CSV table of C-alpha atoms and ligand atoms in Angstrom, one decimal:
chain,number,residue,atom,x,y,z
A,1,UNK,CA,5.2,23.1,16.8
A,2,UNK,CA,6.1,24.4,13.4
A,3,UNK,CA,3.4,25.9,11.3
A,4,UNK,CA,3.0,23.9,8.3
A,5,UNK,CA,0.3,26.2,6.6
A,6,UNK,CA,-2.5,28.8,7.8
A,7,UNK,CA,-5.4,26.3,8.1
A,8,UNK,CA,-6.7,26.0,12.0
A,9,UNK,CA,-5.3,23.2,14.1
A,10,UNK,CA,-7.1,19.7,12.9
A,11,UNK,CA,-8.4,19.7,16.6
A,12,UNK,CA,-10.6,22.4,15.6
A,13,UNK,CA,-10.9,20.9,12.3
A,14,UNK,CA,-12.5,17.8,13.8
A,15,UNK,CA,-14.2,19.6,16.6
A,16,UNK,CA,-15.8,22.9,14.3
A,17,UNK,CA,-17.2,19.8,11.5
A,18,UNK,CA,-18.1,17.2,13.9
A,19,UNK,CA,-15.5,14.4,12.9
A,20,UNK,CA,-15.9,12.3,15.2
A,21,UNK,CA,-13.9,8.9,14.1
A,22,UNK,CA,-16.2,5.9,13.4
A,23,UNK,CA,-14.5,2.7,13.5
A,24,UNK,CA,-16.6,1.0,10.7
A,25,UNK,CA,-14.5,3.5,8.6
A,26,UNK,CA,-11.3,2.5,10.3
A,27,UNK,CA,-10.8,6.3,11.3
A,28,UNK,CA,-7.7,6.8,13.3
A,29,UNK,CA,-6.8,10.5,12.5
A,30,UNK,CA,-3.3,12.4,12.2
A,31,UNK,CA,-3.5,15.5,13.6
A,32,UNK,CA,0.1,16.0,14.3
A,33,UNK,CA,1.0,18.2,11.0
A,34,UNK,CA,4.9,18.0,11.4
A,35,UNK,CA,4.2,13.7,11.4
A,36,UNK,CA,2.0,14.4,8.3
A,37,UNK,CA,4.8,16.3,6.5
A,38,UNK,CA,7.3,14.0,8.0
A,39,UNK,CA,5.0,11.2,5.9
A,40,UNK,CA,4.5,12.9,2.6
A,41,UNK,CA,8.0,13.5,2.8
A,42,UNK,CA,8.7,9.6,2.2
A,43,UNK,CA,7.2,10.0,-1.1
A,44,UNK,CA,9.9,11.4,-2.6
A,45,UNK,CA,9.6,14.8,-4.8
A,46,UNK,CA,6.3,15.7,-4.9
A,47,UNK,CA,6.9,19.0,-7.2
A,48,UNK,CA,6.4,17.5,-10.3
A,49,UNK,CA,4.0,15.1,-9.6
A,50,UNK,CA,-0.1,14.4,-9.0
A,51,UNK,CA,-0.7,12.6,-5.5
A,52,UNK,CA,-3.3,9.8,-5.1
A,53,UNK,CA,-4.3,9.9,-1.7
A,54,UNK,CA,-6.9,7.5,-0.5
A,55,UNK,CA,-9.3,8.2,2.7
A,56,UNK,CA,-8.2,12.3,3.8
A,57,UNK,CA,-10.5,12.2,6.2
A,58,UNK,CA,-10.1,15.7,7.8
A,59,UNK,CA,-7.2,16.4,6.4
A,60,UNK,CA,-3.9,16.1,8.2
A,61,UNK,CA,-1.6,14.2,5.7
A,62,UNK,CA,-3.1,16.1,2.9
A,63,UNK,CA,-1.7,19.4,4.2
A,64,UNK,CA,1.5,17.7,4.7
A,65,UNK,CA,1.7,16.6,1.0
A,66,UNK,CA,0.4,20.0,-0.1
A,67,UNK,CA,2.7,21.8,2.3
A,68,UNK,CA,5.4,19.5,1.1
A,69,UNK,CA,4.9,21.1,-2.5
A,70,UNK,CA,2.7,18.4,-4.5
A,71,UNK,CA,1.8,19.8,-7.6
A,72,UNK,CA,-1.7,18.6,-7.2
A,73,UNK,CA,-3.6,16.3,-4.9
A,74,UNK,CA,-7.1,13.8,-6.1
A,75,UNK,CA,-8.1,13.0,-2.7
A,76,UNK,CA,-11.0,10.1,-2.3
A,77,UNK,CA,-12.8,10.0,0.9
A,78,UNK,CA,-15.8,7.8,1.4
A,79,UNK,CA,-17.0,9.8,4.6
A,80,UNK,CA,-19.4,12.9,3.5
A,81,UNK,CA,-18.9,14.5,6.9
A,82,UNK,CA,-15.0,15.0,5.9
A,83,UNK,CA,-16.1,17.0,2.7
A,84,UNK,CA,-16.7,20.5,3.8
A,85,UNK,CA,-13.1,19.9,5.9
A,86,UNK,CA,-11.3,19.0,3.2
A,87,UNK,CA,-13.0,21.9,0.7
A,88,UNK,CA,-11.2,24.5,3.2
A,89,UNK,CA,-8.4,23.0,2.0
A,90,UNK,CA,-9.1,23.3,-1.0
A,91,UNK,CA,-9.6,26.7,-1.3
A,92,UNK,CA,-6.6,27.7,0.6
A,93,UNK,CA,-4.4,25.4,-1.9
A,94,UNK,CA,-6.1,26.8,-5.3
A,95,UNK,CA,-6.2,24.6,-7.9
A,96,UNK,CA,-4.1,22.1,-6.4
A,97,UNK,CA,-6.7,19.7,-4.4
A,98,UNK,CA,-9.2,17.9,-6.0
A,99,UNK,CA,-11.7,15.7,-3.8
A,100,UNK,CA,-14.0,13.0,-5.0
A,101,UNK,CA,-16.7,11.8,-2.7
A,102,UNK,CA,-16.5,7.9,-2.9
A,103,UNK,CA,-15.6,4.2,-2.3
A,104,UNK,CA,-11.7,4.0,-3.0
A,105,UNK,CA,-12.2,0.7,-4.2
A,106,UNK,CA,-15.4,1.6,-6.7
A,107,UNK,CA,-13.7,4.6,-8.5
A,108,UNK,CA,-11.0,4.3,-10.8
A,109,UNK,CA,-9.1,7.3,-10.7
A,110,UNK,CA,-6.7,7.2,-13.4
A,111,UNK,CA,-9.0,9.9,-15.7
A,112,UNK,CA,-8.3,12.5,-12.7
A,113,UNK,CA,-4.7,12.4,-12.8
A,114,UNK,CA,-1.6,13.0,-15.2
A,115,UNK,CA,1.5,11.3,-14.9
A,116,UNK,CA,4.0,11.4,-13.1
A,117,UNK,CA,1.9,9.8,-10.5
A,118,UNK,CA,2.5,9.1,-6.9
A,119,UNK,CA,0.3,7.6,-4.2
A,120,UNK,CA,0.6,8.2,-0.6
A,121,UNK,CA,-2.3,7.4,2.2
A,122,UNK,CA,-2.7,6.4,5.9
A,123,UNK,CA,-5.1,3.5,4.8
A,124,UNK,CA,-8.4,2.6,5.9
A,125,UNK,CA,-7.3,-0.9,7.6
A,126,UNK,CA,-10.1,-2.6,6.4
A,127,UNK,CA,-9.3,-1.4,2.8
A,128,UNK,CA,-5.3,-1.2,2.6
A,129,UNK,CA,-4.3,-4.9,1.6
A,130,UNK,CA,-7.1,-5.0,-1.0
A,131,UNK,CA,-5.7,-1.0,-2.5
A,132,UNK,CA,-2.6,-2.5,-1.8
A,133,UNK,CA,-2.9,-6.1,-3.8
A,134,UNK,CA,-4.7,-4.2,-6.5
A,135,UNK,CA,-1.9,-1.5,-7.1
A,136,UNK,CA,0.8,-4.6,-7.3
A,137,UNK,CA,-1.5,-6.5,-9.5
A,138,UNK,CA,-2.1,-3.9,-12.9
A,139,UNK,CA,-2.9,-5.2,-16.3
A,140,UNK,CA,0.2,-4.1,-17.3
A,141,UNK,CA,3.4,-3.3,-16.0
A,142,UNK,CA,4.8,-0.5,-15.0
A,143,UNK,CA,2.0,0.7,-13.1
A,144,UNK,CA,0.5,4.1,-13.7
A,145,UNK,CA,1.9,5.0,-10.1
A,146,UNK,CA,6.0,5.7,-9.5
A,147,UNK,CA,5.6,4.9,-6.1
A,148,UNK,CA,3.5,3.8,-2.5
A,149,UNK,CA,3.8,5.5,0.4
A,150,UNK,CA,1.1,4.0,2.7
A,151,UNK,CA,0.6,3.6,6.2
A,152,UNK,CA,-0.5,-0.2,7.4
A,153,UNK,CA,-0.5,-2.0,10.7
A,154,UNK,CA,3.2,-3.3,11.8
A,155,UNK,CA,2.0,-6.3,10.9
A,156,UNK,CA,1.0,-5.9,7.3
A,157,UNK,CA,4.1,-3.5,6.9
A,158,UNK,CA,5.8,-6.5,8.2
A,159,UNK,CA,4.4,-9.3,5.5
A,160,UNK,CA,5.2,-6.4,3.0
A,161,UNK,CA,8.9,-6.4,3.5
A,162,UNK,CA,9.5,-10.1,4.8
A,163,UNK,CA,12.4,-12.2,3.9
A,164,UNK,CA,12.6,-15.5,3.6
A,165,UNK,CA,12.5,-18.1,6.8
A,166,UNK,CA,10.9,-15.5,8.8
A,167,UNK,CA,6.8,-16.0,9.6
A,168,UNK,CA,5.8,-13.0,7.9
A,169,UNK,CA,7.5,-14.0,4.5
A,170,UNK,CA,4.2,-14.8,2.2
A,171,UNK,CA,2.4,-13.8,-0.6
A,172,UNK,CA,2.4,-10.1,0.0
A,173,UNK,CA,6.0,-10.0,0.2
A,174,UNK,CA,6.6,-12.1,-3.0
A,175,UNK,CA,3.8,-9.8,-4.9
A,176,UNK,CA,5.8,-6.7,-3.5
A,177,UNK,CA,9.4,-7.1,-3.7
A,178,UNK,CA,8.9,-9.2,-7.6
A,179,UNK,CA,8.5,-5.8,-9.3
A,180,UNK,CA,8.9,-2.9,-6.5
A,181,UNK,CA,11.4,-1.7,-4.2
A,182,UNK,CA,10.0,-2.0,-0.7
A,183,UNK,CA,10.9,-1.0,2.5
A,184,UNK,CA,9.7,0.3,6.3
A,185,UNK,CA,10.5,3.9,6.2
A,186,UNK,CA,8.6,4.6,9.3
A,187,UNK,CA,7.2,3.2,12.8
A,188,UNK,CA,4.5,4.9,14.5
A,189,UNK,CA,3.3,4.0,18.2
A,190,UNK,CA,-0.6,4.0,18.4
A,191,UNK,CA,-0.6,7.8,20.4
A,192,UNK,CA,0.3,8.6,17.1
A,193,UNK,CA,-3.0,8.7,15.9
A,194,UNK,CA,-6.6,10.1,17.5
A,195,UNK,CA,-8.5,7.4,18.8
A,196,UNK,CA,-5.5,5.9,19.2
A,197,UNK,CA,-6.0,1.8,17.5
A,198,UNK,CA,-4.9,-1.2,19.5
A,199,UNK,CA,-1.7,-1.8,17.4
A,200,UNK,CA,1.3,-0.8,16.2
A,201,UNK,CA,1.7,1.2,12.8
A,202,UNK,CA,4.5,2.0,10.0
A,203,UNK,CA,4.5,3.7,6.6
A,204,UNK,CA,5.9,1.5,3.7
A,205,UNK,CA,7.6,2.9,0.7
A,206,UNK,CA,7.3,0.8,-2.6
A,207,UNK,CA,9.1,2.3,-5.7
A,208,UNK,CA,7.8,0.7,-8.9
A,209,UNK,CA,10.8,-0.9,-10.9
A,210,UNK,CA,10.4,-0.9,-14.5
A,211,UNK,CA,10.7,-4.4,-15.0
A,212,UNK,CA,10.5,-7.3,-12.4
A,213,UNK,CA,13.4,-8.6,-10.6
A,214,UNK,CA,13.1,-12.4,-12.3
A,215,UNK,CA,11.3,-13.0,-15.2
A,216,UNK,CA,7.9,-14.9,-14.6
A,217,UNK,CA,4.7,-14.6,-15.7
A,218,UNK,CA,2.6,-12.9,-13.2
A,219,UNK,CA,-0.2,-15.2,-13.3
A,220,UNK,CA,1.9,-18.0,-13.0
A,221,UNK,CA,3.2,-16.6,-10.3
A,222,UNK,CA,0.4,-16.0,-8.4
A,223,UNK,CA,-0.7,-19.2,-8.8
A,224,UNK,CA,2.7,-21.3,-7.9
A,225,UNK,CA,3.1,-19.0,-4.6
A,226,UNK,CA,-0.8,-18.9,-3.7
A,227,UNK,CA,-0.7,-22.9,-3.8
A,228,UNK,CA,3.0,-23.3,-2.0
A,229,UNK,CA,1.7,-20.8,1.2
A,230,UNK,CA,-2.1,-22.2,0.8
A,231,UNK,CA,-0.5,-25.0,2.7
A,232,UNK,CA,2.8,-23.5,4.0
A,233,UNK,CA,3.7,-26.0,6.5
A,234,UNK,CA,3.4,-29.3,3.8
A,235,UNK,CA,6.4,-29.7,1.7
A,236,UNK,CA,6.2,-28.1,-2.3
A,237,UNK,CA,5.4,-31.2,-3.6
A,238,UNK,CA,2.7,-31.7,-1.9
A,239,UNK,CA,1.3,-28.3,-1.9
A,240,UNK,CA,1.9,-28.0,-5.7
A,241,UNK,CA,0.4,-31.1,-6.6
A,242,UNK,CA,-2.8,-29.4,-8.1
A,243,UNK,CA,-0.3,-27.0,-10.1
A,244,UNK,CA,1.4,-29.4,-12.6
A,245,UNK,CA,1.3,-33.2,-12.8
A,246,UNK,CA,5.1,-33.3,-13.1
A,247,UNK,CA,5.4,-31.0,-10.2
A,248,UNK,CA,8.5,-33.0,-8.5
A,249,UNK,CA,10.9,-33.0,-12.1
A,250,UNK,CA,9.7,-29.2,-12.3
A,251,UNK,CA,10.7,-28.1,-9.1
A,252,UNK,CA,14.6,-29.9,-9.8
A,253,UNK,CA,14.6,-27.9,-13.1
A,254,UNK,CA,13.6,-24.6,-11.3
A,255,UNK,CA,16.9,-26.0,-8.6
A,256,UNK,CA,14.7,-26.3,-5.5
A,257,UNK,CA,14.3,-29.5,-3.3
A,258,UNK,CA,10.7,-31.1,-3.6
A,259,UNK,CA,11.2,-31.8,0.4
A,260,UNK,CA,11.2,-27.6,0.7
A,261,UNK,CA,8.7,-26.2,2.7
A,262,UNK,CA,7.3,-22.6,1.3
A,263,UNK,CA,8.6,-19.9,3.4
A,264,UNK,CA,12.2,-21.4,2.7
A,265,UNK,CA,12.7,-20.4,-1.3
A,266,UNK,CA,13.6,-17.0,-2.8
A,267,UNK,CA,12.0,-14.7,-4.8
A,268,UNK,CA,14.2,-15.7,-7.5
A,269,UNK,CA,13.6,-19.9,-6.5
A,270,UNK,CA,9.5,-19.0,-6.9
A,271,UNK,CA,10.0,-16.7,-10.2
A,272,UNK,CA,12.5,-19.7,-11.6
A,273,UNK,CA,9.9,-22.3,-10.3
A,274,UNK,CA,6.9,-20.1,-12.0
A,275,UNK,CA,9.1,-20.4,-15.4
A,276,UNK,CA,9.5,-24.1,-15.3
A,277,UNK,CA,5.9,-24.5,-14.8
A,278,UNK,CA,5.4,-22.6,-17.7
A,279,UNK,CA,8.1,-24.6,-20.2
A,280,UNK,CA,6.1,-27.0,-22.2
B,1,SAM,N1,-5.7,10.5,6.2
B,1,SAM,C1,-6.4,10.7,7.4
B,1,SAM,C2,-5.3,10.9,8.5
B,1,SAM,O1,-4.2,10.5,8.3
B,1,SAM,O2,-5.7,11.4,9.6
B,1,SAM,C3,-7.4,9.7,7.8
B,1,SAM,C4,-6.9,8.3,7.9
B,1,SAM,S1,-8.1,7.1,8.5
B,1,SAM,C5,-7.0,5.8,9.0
B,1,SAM,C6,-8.8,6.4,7.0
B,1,SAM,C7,-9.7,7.3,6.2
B,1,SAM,O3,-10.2,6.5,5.1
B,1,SAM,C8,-10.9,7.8,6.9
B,1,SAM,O4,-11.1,9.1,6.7
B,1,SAM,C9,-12.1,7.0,6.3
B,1,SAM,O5,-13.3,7.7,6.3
B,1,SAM,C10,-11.6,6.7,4.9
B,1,SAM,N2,-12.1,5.6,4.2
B,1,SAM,C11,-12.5,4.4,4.7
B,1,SAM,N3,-12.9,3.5,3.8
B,1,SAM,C12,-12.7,4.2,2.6
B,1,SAM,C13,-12.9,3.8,1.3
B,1,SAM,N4,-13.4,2.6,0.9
B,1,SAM,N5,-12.7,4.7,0.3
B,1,SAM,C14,-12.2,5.9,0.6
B,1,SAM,N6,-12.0,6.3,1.9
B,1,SAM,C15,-12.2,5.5,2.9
């Protein structure tokens, strides 16, 4: 094995604090440091940019991204056993990682970083669609963040990247391909990780685009694709009955067949669909 940086072996990382992994955290650790590079480089060019990486626990992708040159690190870890960890890397990266002590999804961490922004993690599972939904769904767009780089369950790195007619195509995908680039840069067996979980993982790269694919407004969006895969298997004109009273002569003007079931229209059919809802 390669040495990535001078820190001990996260073995004795995990051993010398005590880490072990508690599964109401969803704790399955990295400690494979040329995997952890091999990660943080997905995210692109770190050089020149902060990284937001969620849940460090004891450290192993965070060396990767320092190791892999990020020009600073805000690490957020709800687990206070991982702290003094992570503080040795800290002082062996000076200056360069800053650690908060907290719930991901309670702190807002845009006052501890300066664009250009990245974010990279091996998610918490029980948190990673929420993070994930939330970074997708800003006030504004672009979002503060250039890009995703996040490990999820096969599954949810599935929905994330599914294409129409297939069973994972849903909301996720429609919320992540509208305005990002998206794709599976990475499978990982579970040996990967330490305990090893019962599934299957991969790392996802979204790259934010600076304006959406179709135009549509985003809450209209939302709404049009939560109703049409609420009830996937009914056709739209049933499921989108509750949207607009018209729903039938709306769908024609967006080009889709009321008979359609959800999982067979586009991005583009849902955005063009989301506009025709919205004509007065
Ligand atoms: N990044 C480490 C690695 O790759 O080995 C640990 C990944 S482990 C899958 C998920 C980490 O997220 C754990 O360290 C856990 O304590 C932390 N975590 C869980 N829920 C969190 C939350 N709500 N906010 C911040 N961190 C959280």
């Amino acid at each position: 094995m390669s040495q990535i940086d001078t820190l001990p072996p996260l073995r004795d990382v995990i051993n010398s604090h005590e880490l072990s992994a508690r599964k109401s955290l969803g704790q399955n650790f990295l400690l494979d440091l040329n995997l952890t590079a091999k990660i943080a480089r997905q995210a692109g060019d770190l050089s020149a940019c902060d990284v937001l990486e969620i849940g460090p626990g004891p450290g192993g992708l965070t060396r990767g991204l320092l190791s892999e040159g990020a020009r600073r690190v805000l690490a957020i870890e709800k687990d206070p056993r991982c702290i003094p960890a992570l503080q040795e890397i800290a002082d062996a990266y000076p200056d360069r990682l800053h650690i908060m002590e907290g719930d991901a999804l309670e702190i807002d961490p845009l006052a501890h970083l300066t664009p250009p922004i990245r974010v990279a993690a091996n998610l918490p599972y029980n948190v990673g669609t929420e993070l994930l939904v939330r970074w997708l769904t800003p006030p504004a767009w672009p979002p503060y963040w250039q890009s995703l780089t996040l490990m999820f369950q096969r599954e949810v790195a599935e929905r994330i990247v599914a294409v129409p007619g297939s069973k994972a195509y849903g909301r996720l995908a429609i919320l992540a391909q509208w305005r990002a680039e998206a794709s599976i840069v990475l499978h990982l067996p579970p040996e990967a990780f330490t305990p090893p979980p019962k599934v299957s993982s991969a790392v996802v790269h979204l790259k934010a685009l600076e304006t959406p694919k179709f135009e549509a407004k985003a809450a209209t969006l939302s709404r049009v694709v939560a109703a049409a895969f609420g009830q996937r298997r009914k056709m739209l004109r049933a499921s989108l009955k509750g949207v607009a009273p018209d729903i039938e002569d709306r769908l024609r003007t967006a080009g889709l067949k009321p008979t359609e079931r959800a999982e067979q229209i586009s991005l583009e059919g849902f955005c063009a669909l989301a506009r025709a809802v919205d004509a007065t």
